[in-house]
Short mmCIF file of C-alpha atoms in Angstrom, two decimals:
data_model
loop_
_atom_site.label_atom_id
_atom_site.label_comp_id
_atom_site.label_asym_id
_atom_site.label_seq_id
_atom_site.Cartn_x
_atom_site.Cartn_y
_atom_site.Cartn_z
CA UNK A 1 -19.51 -10.46 7.35
CA UNK A 2 -19.87 -6.97 8.73
CA UNK A 3 -21.38 -6.22 12.10
CA UNK A 4 -25.11 -6.08 11.44
CA UNK A 5 -28.13 -5.08 13.50
CA UNK A 6 -28.77 -8.78 14.13
CA UNK A 7 -25.72 -8.88 16.37
CA UNK A 8 -25.78 -7.46 19.86
CA UNK A 9 -25.87 -3.69 20.07
CA UNK A 10 -22.43 -2.24 20.67
CA UNK A 11 -20.57 -5.10 18.99
CA UNK A 12 -16.95 -4.25 18.25
CA UNK A 13 -14.28 -6.14 16.35
CA UNK A 14 -11.13 -7.19 18.21
CA UNK A 15 -7.75 -8.61 17.29
CA UNK A 16 -6.30 -11.15 19.72
CA UNK A 17 -2.58 -11.76 19.09
CA UNK A 18 -1.18 -14.96 20.58
CA UNK A 19 2.23 -16.36 21.34
CA UNK A 20 3.35 -19.06 18.91
CA UNK A 21 2.37 -22.70 18.79
CA UNK A 22 -0.73 -24.64 17.77
CA UNK A 23 -1.71 -25.57 21.36
CA UNK A 24 -1.44 -21.96 22.54
CA UNK A 25 -3.65 -20.73 19.69
CA UNK A 26 -6.26 -23.44 20.38
CA UNK A 27 -6.38 -22.65 24.11
CA UNK A 28 -6.73 -18.91 23.36
CA UNK A 29 -9.62 -19.70 20.97
CA UNK A 30 -11.36 -21.56 23.80
CA UNK A 31 -10.80 -18.54 26.04
CA UNK A 32 -12.34 -16.26 23.39
CA UNK A 33 -15.54 -18.35 23.48
CA UNK A 34 -15.48 -18.52 27.28
CA UNK A 35 -15.37 -14.72 27.44
CA UNK A 36 -18.35 -14.38 25.08
CA UNK A 37 -16.44 -13.63 21.88
CA UNK A 38 -17.35 -14.93 18.41
CA UNK A 39 -14.42 -15.84 16.16
CA UNK A 40 -14.76 -14.29 12.68
CA UNK A 41 -11.58 -15.91 11.40
CA UNK A 42 -8.17 -16.96 12.67
CA UNK A 43 -4.80 -16.51 10.96
CA UNK A 44 -3.02 -19.33 12.79
CA UNK A 45 0.19 -18.84 10.76
CA UNK A 46 0.74 -15.48 12.44
CA UNK A 47 -1.26 -16.07 15.63
CA UNK A 48 -3.90 -13.42 14.96
CA UNK A 49 -7.56 -14.11 15.80
CA UNK A 50 -10.33 -11.73 14.62
CA UNK A 51 -13.25 -11.65 17.07
CA UNK A 52 -16.64 -9.97 17.52
CA UNK A 53 -17.80 -9.15 21.02
CA UNK A 54 -20.39 -6.85 22.60
CA UNK A 55 -18.66 -6.98 26.00
CA UNK A 56 -16.92 -3.62 26.60
CA UNK A 57 -14.37 -5.41 28.85
CA UNK A 58 -13.55 -8.13 26.30
CA UNK A 59 -10.14 -6.69 25.35
CA UNK A 60 -9.08 -6.24 28.96
CA UNK A 61 -10.20 -9.78 29.84
CA UNK A 62 -8.37 -11.32 26.89
CA UNK A 63 -5.13 -9.49 27.74
CA UNK A 64 -5.08 -11.42 31.04
CA UNK A 65 -5.37 -14.81 29.27
CA UNK A 66 -2.27 -17.03 29.17
CA UNK A 67 -0.65 -17.13 25.73
CA UNK A 68 -2.02 -13.72 24.65
CA UNK A 69 0.64 -11.16 23.61
CA UNK A 70 -1.79 -8.33 22.91
CA UNK A 71 -5.52 -7.86 22.38
CA UNK A 72 -7.70 -4.86 21.65
CA UNK A 73 -10.62 -3.31 19.84
CA UNK A 74 -9.99 -2.35 16.22
CA UNK A 75 -12.63 0.39 16.33
CA UNK A 76 -14.11 2.77 18.88
CA UNK A 77 -17.70 2.80 17.62
CA UNK A 78 -19.98 0.06 16.28
CA UNK A 79 -19.31 1.34 12.72
CA UNK A 80 -20.04 4.59 10.77
CA UNK A 81 -17.77 7.71 10.22
CA UNK A 82 -15.77 9.64 7.56
CA UNK A 83 -12.63 9.68 5.41
CA UNK A 84 -10.55 8.67 2.41
CA UNK A 85 -6.88 9.42 1.96
CA UNK A 86 -6.56 11.71 -1.07
CA UNK A 87 -6.53 15.49 -0.79
CA UNK A 88 -9.72 17.06 -2.13
CA UNK A 89 -12.49 15.55 -4.22
CA UNK A 90 -11.96 13.84 -7.55
CA UNK A 91 -12.09 16.06 -10.65
CA UNK A 92 -13.61 14.17 -13.58
CA UNK A 93 -12.02 14.60 -16.99
CA UNK A 94 -14.60 16.25 -19.27
CA UNK A 95 -15.30 15.21 -22.86
CA UNK A 96 -13.78 18.49 -24.06
CA UNK A 97 -10.61 17.91 -22.01
CA UNK A 98 -10.32 14.35 -23.32
CA UNK A 99 -10.70 15.57 -26.91
CA UNK A 100 -8.08 18.27 -26.38
CA UNK A 101 -5.62 15.76 -24.88
CA UNK A 102 -6.23 13.33 -27.76
CA UNK A 103 -5.56 16.15 -30.24
CA UNK A 104 -2.20 16.85 -28.61
CA UNK A 105 -1.22 13.18 -28.28
CA UNK A 106 2.02 12.38 -30.10
CA UNK A 107 2.49 9.29 -32.26
CA UNK A 108 2.47 6.14 -30.18
CA UNK A 109 0.94 7.88 -27.16
CA UNK A 110 -2.30 6.86 -25.48
CA UNK A 111 -5.18 9.30 -26.22
CA UNK A 112 -4.95 11.08 -22.83
CA UNK A 113 -1.22 10.65 -22.25
CA UNK A 114 -0.49 14.31 -23.03
CA UNK A 115 -2.11 15.07 -19.64
CA UNK A 116 0.08 12.49 -17.85
CA UNK A 117 3.03 14.69 -16.90
CA UNK A 118 3.76 12.18 -14.12
CA UNK A 119 4.77 9.41 -16.57
CA UNK A 120 7.28 11.70 -18.28
CA UNK A 121 8.60 12.93 -14.93
CA UNK A 122 9.84 9.43 -14.08
CA UNK A 123 10.62 8.27 -17.63
CA UNK A 124 7.80 5.71 -17.58
CA UNK A 125 6.81 6.53 -21.16
CA UNK A 126 10.33 5.67 -22.38
CA UNK A 127 10.60 2.66 -20.06
CA UNK A 128 7.49 1.09 -21.61
CA UNK A 129 9.25 0.88 -24.98
CA UNK A 130 12.12 -1.10 -23.39
CA UNK A 131 10.20 -3.24 -20.86
CA UNK A 132 6.53 -2.58 -20.00
CA UNK A 133 6.73 -5.13 -17.18
CA UNK A 134 6.22 -8.88 -16.98
CA UNK A 135 2.90 -10.76 -16.92
CA UNK A 136 4.49 -12.82 -14.16
CA UNK A 137 4.44 -9.85 -11.78
CA UNK A 138 1.24 -8.85 -9.97
CA UNK A 139 0.65 -5.69 -7.96
CA UNK A 140 -2.30 -6.00 -5.54
CA UNK A 141 -4.16 -2.79 -4.83
CA UNK A 142 -5.29 -2.93 -1.17
CA UNK A 143 -7.98 -0.26 -1.34
CA UNK A 144 -11.66 0.59 -1.95
CA UNK A 145 -12.03 -1.96 -4.76
CA UNK A 146 -11.05 -1.91 -8.44
CA UNK A 147 -13.46 -1.71 -11.38
CA UNK A 148 -11.90 -4.50 -13.47
CA UNK A 149 -14.48 -3.91 -16.23
CA UNK A 150 -12.77 -0.59 -17.08
CA UNK A 151 -11.31 -1.03 -20.59
CA UNK A 152 -7.94 0.33 -19.45
CA UNK A 153 -7.70 -2.15 -16.54
CA UNK A 154 -9.48 -5.26 -17.89
CA UNK A 155 -6.54 -6.47 -20.06
CA UNK A 156 -4.19 -6.65 -17.05
CA UNK A 157 -6.55 -7.69 -14.27
CA UNK A 158 -5.94 -10.84 -12.22
CA UNK A 159 -9.22 -12.15 -10.72
CA UNK A 160 -7.55 -15.21 -9.16
CA UNK A 161 -5.46 -12.90 -6.95
CA UNK A 162 -8.36 -10.64 -5.96
CA UNK A 163 -10.77 -10.75 -3.01
CA UNK A 164 -12.93 -8.76 -0.62
CA UNK A 165 -11.39 -8.60 2.87
CA UNK A 166 -13.79 -6.12 4.50
CA UNK A 167 -15.07 -8.55 7.16
CA UNK A 168 -11.54 -9.63 8.08
CA UNK A 169 -12.03 -12.90 6.19
CA UNK A 170 -11.35 -13.18 2.44
CA UNK A 171 -14.40 -13.47 0.15
CA UNK A 172 -13.31 -14.64 -3.31
CA UNK A 173 -16.78 -14.57 -4.90
CA UNK A 174 -16.35 -13.36 -8.50
CA UNK A 175 -16.60 -9.57 -8.59
CA UNK A 176 -16.45 -9.19 -4.78
CA UNK A 177 -13.35 -7.02 -5.29
CA UNK A 178 -15.22 -4.30 -7.20
CA UNK A 179 -16.14 -0.94 -5.66
CA UNK A 180 -19.70 -0.90 -4.27
CA UNK A 181 -20.43 2.42 -6.00
CA UNK A 182 -18.77 5.18 -8.05
CA UNK A 183 -17.91 7.06 -4.83
CA UNK A 184 -15.47 4.26 -3.94
CA UNK A 185 -13.24 5.42 -6.82
CA UNK A 186 -9.91 5.52 -5.01
CA UNK A 187 -8.74 1.96 -5.76
CA UNK A 188 -9.63 2.14 -9.46
CA UNK A 189 -7.59 5.35 -9.80
CA UNK A 190 -4.61 3.71 -8.05
CA UNK A 191 -4.87 0.55 -10.23
CA UNK A 192 -4.77 2.61 -13.43
CA UNK A 193 -1.70 4.52 -12.27
CA UNK A 194 0.11 1.21 -11.81
CA UNK A 195 -1.01 -0.84 -14.79
CA UNK A 196 -3.45 0.88 -17.18
CA UNK A 197 -2.84 -0.93 -20.49
CA UNK A 198 -1.18 0.68 -23.51
CA UNK A 199 -4.08 -0.37 -25.70
CA UNK A 200 -5.02 2.80 -27.59
CA UNK A 201 -7.61 3.69 -24.93
CA UNK A 202 -7.41 6.44 -22.31
CA UNK A 203 -4.26 6.54 -20.19
CA UNK A 204 -1.16 4.42 -19.55
CA UNK A 205 0.15 3.02 -16.29
CA UNK A 206 3.73 3.09 -15.02
CA UNK A 207 4.01 -0.69 -15.64
CA UNK A 208 1.46 -1.36 -18.42
CA UNK A 209 2.63 -4.95 -18.92
CA UNK A 210 2.19 -6.27 -15.37
CA UNK A 211 -0.94 -7.68 -13.77
CA UNK A 212 -3.00 -5.82 -11.20
CA UNK A 213 -5.26 -7.34 -8.55
CA UNK A 214 -7.81 -5.85 -6.16
CA UNK A 215 -8.10 -6.64 -2.46
CA UNK A 216 -10.98 -4.58 -1.12
CA UNK A 217 -10.65 -3.42 2.49
CA UNK A 218 -12.70 -0.21 2.66
CA UNK A 219 -16.05 -0.22 4.41
CA UNK A 220 -18.85 -0.28 1.80
CA UNK A 221 -20.61 2.73 3.37
CA UNK A 222 -19.77 6.41 2.91
CA UNK A 223 -17.09 6.25 5.62
CA UNK A 224 -14.81 4.10 3.43
CA UNK A 225 -12.79 3.27 6.56
CA UNK A 226 -9.91 0.76 6.41
CA UNK A 227 -10.12 -1.27 9.63
CA UNK A 228 -7.18 -3.34 10.94
CA UNK A 229 -8.82 -6.75 10.55
CA UNK A 230 -9.51 -6.00 6.85
CA UNK A 231 -5.89 -4.98 6.30
CA UNK A 232 -4.55 -8.08 8.13
CA UNK A 233 -6.73 -10.21 5.82
CA UNK A 234 -5.41 -8.35 2.75
CA UNK A 235 -1.72 -8.88 3.55
CA UNK A 236 -2.35 -12.57 4.29
CA UNK A 237 -4.35 -13.05 1.10
CA UNK A 238 -1.75 -11.29 -1.06
CA UNK A 239 1.06 -13.36 0.47
CA UNK A 240 -0.78 -16.66 0.01
CA UNK A 241 -1.73 -15.88 -3.60
CA UNK A 242 1.72 -15.15 -4.97
CA UNK A 243 1.41 -11.37 -5.17
CA UNK A 244 4.83 -9.74 -5.72
CA UNK A 245 3.95 -6.19 -4.64
CA UNK A 246 1.14 -4.59 -2.64
CA UNK A 247 0.17 -0.93 -2.88
CA UNK A 248 -1.16 0.65 0.32
CA UNK A 249 -2.54 4.14 -0.31
CA UNK A 250 -4.28 4.55 3.05
CA UNK A 251 -3.72 4.56 6.77
CA UNK A 252 -5.31 1.96 9.01
CA UNK A 253 -8.36 3.46 10.74
CA UNK A 254 -9.51 4.59 13.24
CA UNK A 255 -6.20 6.00 14.58
CA UNK A 256 -4.00 8.26 12.43
CA UNK A 257 -1.20 7.26 14.83
CA UNK A 258 -1.29 4.09 16.94
CA UNK A 259 0.44 4.61 20.28
CA UNK A 260 2.23 1.68 21.91
CA UNK A 261 1.21 2.77 25.43
CA UNK A 262 -2.49 2.23 24.60
CA UNK A 263 -3.43 -1.49 24.78
CA UNK A 264 -5.97 -1.34 21.92
CA UNK A 265 -3.65 0.59 19.62
CA UNK A 266 -0.72 -1.66 20.50
CA UNK A 267 -2.78 -4.73 19.54
CA UNK A 268 -3.58 -3.09 16.17
CA UNK A 269 0.13 -2.43 15.49
CA UNK A 270 0.98 -6.01 16.50
CA UNK A 271 -1.68 -7.61 14.27
CA UNK A 272 -1.02 -5.51 11.15
CA UNK A 273 2.75 -5.87 11.55
CA UNK A 274 2.53 -9.66 11.88
CA UNK A 275 0.54 -9.81 8.65
CA UNK A 276 2.80 -7.51 6.63
CA UNK A 277 5.95 -9.29 7.88
CA UNK A 278 4.37 -12.61 6.87
CA UNK A 279 3.83 -11.16 3.38
CA UNK A 280 7.47 -10.05 3.20
CA UNK A 281 8.67 -13.51 4.23
CA UNK A 282 6.56 -14.98 1.42
CA UNK A 283 8.26 -12.65 -1.09
CA UNK A 284 5.83 -9.72 -1.21
CA UNK A 285 7.13 -6.11 -1.21
CA UNK A 286 4.73 -3.69 0.54
CA UNK A 287 4.68 -0.07 -0.68
CA UNK A 288 2.74 2.61 1.25
CA UNK A 289 1.93 6.31 1.15
CA UNK A 290 3.52 8.55 3.80
CA UNK A 291 0.30 10.49 4.51
CA UNK A 292 -1.20 13.85 3.60
CA UNK A 293 -0.90 15.79 6.87
CA UNK A 294 2.39 17.56 5.99
CA UNK A 295 3.66 15.94 9.21
CA UNK A 296 7.36 15.48 9.99
CA UNK A 297 7.39 11.78 10.87
CA UNK A 298 10.82 12.22 12.48
CA UNK A 299 9.77 15.04 14.82
CA UNK A 300 9.49 14.71 18.61
CA UNK A 301 5.83 15.70 18.73
CA UNK A 302 2.89 15.86 16.30
CA UNK A 303 -0.65 17.07 16.78
CA UNK A 304 -3.28 14.44 15.97
CA UNK A 305 -6.75 16.00 16.08
CA UNK A 306 -8.53 13.48 13.83
CA UNK A 307 -8.40 10.27 15.91
CA UNK A 308 -10.38 8.21 16.43
CA UNK A 309 -12.09 8.91 13.10
CA UNK A 310 -14.99 6.48 13.69
CA UNK A 311 -16.40 8.28 16.75
CA UNK A 312 -15.51 11.55 18.52
CA UNK A 313 -11.97 12.68 17.72
CA UNK A 314 -9.83 13.86 20.63
CA UNK A 315 -6.89 16.23 20.17
CA UNK A 316 -3.65 14.65 21.40
CA UNK A 317 0.08 15.15 20.99
CA UNK A 318 1.95 12.06 19.78
CA UNK A 319 5.58 11.09 19.29
CA UNK A 320 5.86 9.41 15.84
CA UNK A 321 8.72 7.27 17.19
CA UNK A 322 6.26 5.70 19.70
CA UNK A 323 2.96 6.17 17.83
CA UNK A 324 2.85 4.73 14.33
CA UNK A 325 1.08 5.57 11.11
CA UNK A 326 0.12 2.14 9.72
CA UNK A 327 1.18 0.47 7.55
CA UNK A 328 3.69 3.02 6.26
CA UNK A 329 5.90 3.16 9.38
CA UNK A 330 6.18 -0.61 9.83
CA UNK A 331 9.57 -2.31 9.28
CA UNK A 332 10.35 -3.19 5.68
CA UNK A 333 7.44 -1.23 4.20
CA UNK A 334 8.54 1.24 1.49
CA UNK A 335 7.41 4.70 2.67
CA UNK A 336 6.59 7.11 -0.17
CA UNK A 337 6.35 10.91 -0.14
CA UNK A 338 4.82 12.93 -2.99
CA UNK A 339 6.16 15.47 -5.49
CA UNK A 340 4.49 17.73 -8.03
CA UNK A 341 5.42 18.49 -11.64
CA UNK A 342 8.33 20.76 -10.57
CA UNK A 343 9.87 17.84 -8.71
CA UNK A 344 9.55 19.47 -5.30
CA UNK A 345 7.63 18.05 -2.31
CA UNK A 346 3.85 18.33 -2.65
CA UNK A 347 2.42 20.85 -0.17
CA UNK A 348 0.39 18.18 1.69
CA UNK A 349 2.95 15.36 1.75
CA UNK A 350 4.22 14.09 5.07
CA UNK A 351 7.99 13.62 5.24
CA UNK A 352 10.73 12.70 7.69
CA UNK A 353 14.44 11.97 7.71
CA UNK A 354 15.02 8.24 8.09
CA UNK A 355 11.30 7.54 7.56
CA UNK A 356 10.67 8.31 3.87
CA UNK A 357 12.37 5.80 1.57
CA UNK A 358 11.62 7.28 -1.87
CA UNK A 359 9.30 9.79 -3.53
CA UNK A 360 6.94 9.61 -6.50
CA UNK A 361 4.63 11.94 -8.44
CA UNK A 362 1.52 12.50 -6.33
CA UNK A 363 0.41 15.77 -7.88
CA UNK A 364 0.15 19.27 -6.44
CA UNK A 365 -2.50 21.82 -7.38
CA UNK A 366 0.04 24.62 -6.82
CA UNK A 367 2.54 23.13 -9.30
CA UNK A 368 0.93 23.58 -12.73
CA UNK A 369 2.17 21.54 -15.72
CA UNK A 370 2.26 22.61 -19.37
CA UNK A 371 -0.34 20.00 -20.40
CA UNK A 372 -3.65 20.25 -22.30
CA UNK A 373 -5.70 20.34 -19.07
CA UNK A 374 -3.03 22.29 -17.12
CA UNK A 375 -3.93 20.19 -14.08
CA UNK A 376 -1.20 19.53 -11.51
CA UNK A 377 -2.98 16.47 -10.15
CA UNK A 378 -2.64 12.88 -11.43
CA UNK A 379 -4.92 11.65 -14.23
CA UNK A 380 -6.06 8.03 -14.04
CA UNK A 381 -8.96 5.60 -14.39
CA UNK A 382 -12.24 5.83 -12.46
CA UNK A 383 -15.19 3.40 -12.17
CA UNK A 384 -17.79 3.22 -14.98
CA UNK A 385 -15.28 3.92 -17.76
CA UNK A 386 -14.46 7.41 -16.48
CA UNK A 387 -11.16 9.24 -15.99
CA UNK A 388 -10.22 11.93 -13.51
CA UNK A 389 -7.59 13.80 -11.50
CA UNK A 390 -6.60 13.20 -7.88
CA UNK A 391 -3.66 14.32 -5.72
CA UNK A 392 -2.17 12.79 -2.60
CA UNK A 393 0.58 10.52 -1.35
CA UNK A 394 -2.10 7.96 -2.33
CA UNK A 395 -1.11 8.73 -5.92
CA UNK A 396 2.65 8.76 -5.26
CA UNK A 397 2.69 5.26 -3.77
CA UNK A 398 1.32 3.51 -6.93
CA UNK A 399 4.01 5.20 -9.04
CA UNK A 400 6.60 3.60 -6.76
CA UNK A 401 4.72 0.27 -6.77
CA UNK A 402 4.77 0.45 -10.58
CA UNK A 403 8.52 1.06 -10.67
CA UNK A 404 9.01 -1.77 -8.14
CA UNK A 405 7.03 -4.01 -10.54
CA UNK A 406 9.38 -3.00 -13.38
CA UNK A 407 12.38 -3.81 -11.16
CA UNK A 408 10.85 -7.19 -10.28
CA UNK A 409 10.27 -7.82 -14.01
CA UNK A 410 13.92 -7.00 -14.72
CA UNK A 411 15.24 -8.91 -11.67
CA UNK A 412 12.71 -11.76 -11.23
CA UNK A 413 14.58 -13.39 -8.34
CA UNK A 414 14.96 -10.21 -6.25
CA UNK A 415 13.68 -10.51 -2.67
CA UNK A 416 11.60 -7.72 -1.08
CA UNK A 417 14.76 -6.46 0.69
CA UNK A 418 16.68 -6.44 -2.60
CA UNK A 419 13.81 -4.63 -4.36
CA UNK A 420 13.84 -1.99 -1.60
CA UNK A 421 17.58 -1.51 -2.15
CA UNK A 422 17.10 -1.32 -5.94
CA UNK A 423 14.32 1.28 -5.54
CA UNK A 424 16.64 3.46 -3.50
CA UNK A 425 19.60 2.90 -5.86
CA UNK A 426 17.77 3.96 -9.02
CA UNK A 427 16.06 6.99 -7.47
CA UNK A 428 17.18 10.49 -8.36
CA UNK A 429 17.53 12.85 -5.40
CA UNK A 430 17.01 16.58 -6.03
CA UNK A 431 18.44 17.31 -2.56
CA UNK A 432 16.87 19.62 0.01
CA UNK A 433 15.52 22.89 -1.44
CA UNK A 434 17.96 25.81 -1.21
CA UNK A 435 15.15 28.25 -0.31
CA UNK A 436 12.88 27.84 2.75
CA UNK A 437 10.02 25.51 1.74
CA UNK A 438 6.66 27.24 1.16
CA UNK A 439 4.43 24.64 -0.52
CA UNK A 440 1.30 26.75 -1.00
CA UNK A 441 3.01 30.07 -1.70
CA UNK A 442 1.47 31.98 1.23
CA UNK A 443 4.82 33.30 2.47
CA UNK A 444 4.95 30.97 5.50
CA UNK A 445 7.57 28.22 5.78
CA UNK A 446 5.59 24.95 5.78
CA UNK A 447 8.26 22.32 6.35
CA UNK A 448 11.99 21.92 6.93
CA UNK A 449 14.07 19.44 4.94
CA UNK A 450 16.76 17.61 6.94
CA UNK A 451 19.63 15.67 5.35
CA UNK A 452 21.79 15.93 2.27
CA UNK A 453 21.92 15.17 -1.44
CA UNK A 454 22.04 11.37 -1.02
CA UNK A 455 19.21 10.98 1.48
CA UNK A 456 16.90 13.52 3.13
CA UNK A 457 13.56 13.93 4.83
CA UNK A 458 11.59 15.22 1.83
CA UNK A 459 12.52 12.60 -0.79
CA UNK A 460 14.28 9.81 1.10
CA UNK A 461 16.74 8.41 -1.44
CA UNK A 462 15.05 10.36 -4.23
CA UNK A 463 12.28 10.33 -6.83
CA UNK A 464 11.91 6.94 -8.51
CA UNK A 465 13.05 6.53 -12.12
CA UNK A 466 11.17 3.99 -14.26
CA UNK A 467 13.60 4.26 -17.17
CA UNK A 468 16.61 3.50 -14.98
CA UNK A 469 14.67 0.57 -13.47
CA UNK A 470 14.42 -1.27 -16.81
CA UNK A 471 17.90 -0.45 -18.15
#
């Protein structure tokens, strides 16, 4: 349940992270009640309790309780705000564009595949002929919801592995995983990039033979925020429902970077990390977008002027080695940067030597492909049987999740750590650019690539290769 008007004014959600052991967790739960908190749900397996409280001192009081490792508010305002994680609004594919693409489709191609330069860039079109991916592999899209009635998604959708985690507690009511409206299009676009079926309709996904599930975490209002308790729920649900790979094209709100010296932000890092590590231990690989701020995640200082994004943002300087972008900077999560059609870093993509693992096509409006629509963004599915273009590291991550699904199909017994190694091994690294990097062509150097041909800050170990993954 979300915080409604019926609850006390000023109610916030908290995560209370306990030390191990059943008795400790039970005594902390009693303390939660004693301090006026209401338990929404408890993930005893990882020692994370999700709580509602209207007491502004609740977090501070809980941090003093025996058996509590960390505790803090997961938001700074009793709901409402702004933000999704792609760059710029969606551009819907028009009827004329669809007709033109269909006209230029080659034999055996999907009707709109001529516009999917991204599939050809990573050999996904050729890979599909060898191994489109196994029905035994599921990629869960942790996002704004997926429209599973879309004819390009319906054939591969897994309802039994889908849920709505917005409240912090999984709701598995049939259809609860769908977007609340057409504005919550992000997850449907991501799902199509991963697993749109090769069924003679629309587009194709990177792994058109695997299953895709939807775990909705975005707030149902116009803010579309992804709060920590929703994300904790999503990782736990995916892990407990046999999901092989999760795609995380978002950052955990309300902080773009969560600093360990702030008790609330530290509690958020602790809770989300416990959940994603639990998923890894259960055999789930977590893939995440690096972010769209063109930030160097290996620098000594970054400017964060957008946090918190659910109340009044305050400009602050953060060290990305002490303040973390979640979930992408957590241990074991595959961090993905974005490239455009020319194979160079997208102008918006964050980067960082030792932070980025691999890169994938995320689109770039300044890198124009020779396609029917001449659109440098990524074409995929949208709610209500629509199609459209988006760009962002949000689009790069599902390409990598799709290739990871192909690797898992080819190597069914590979652990998350082995899949990470395979992703890096099959990637193709263009190396740092020889010229100074100017992503938007305005004559100003926008970013500096550190590292060599094998691994560097722009592409990590390189751009993923779907064809190599199935060979």
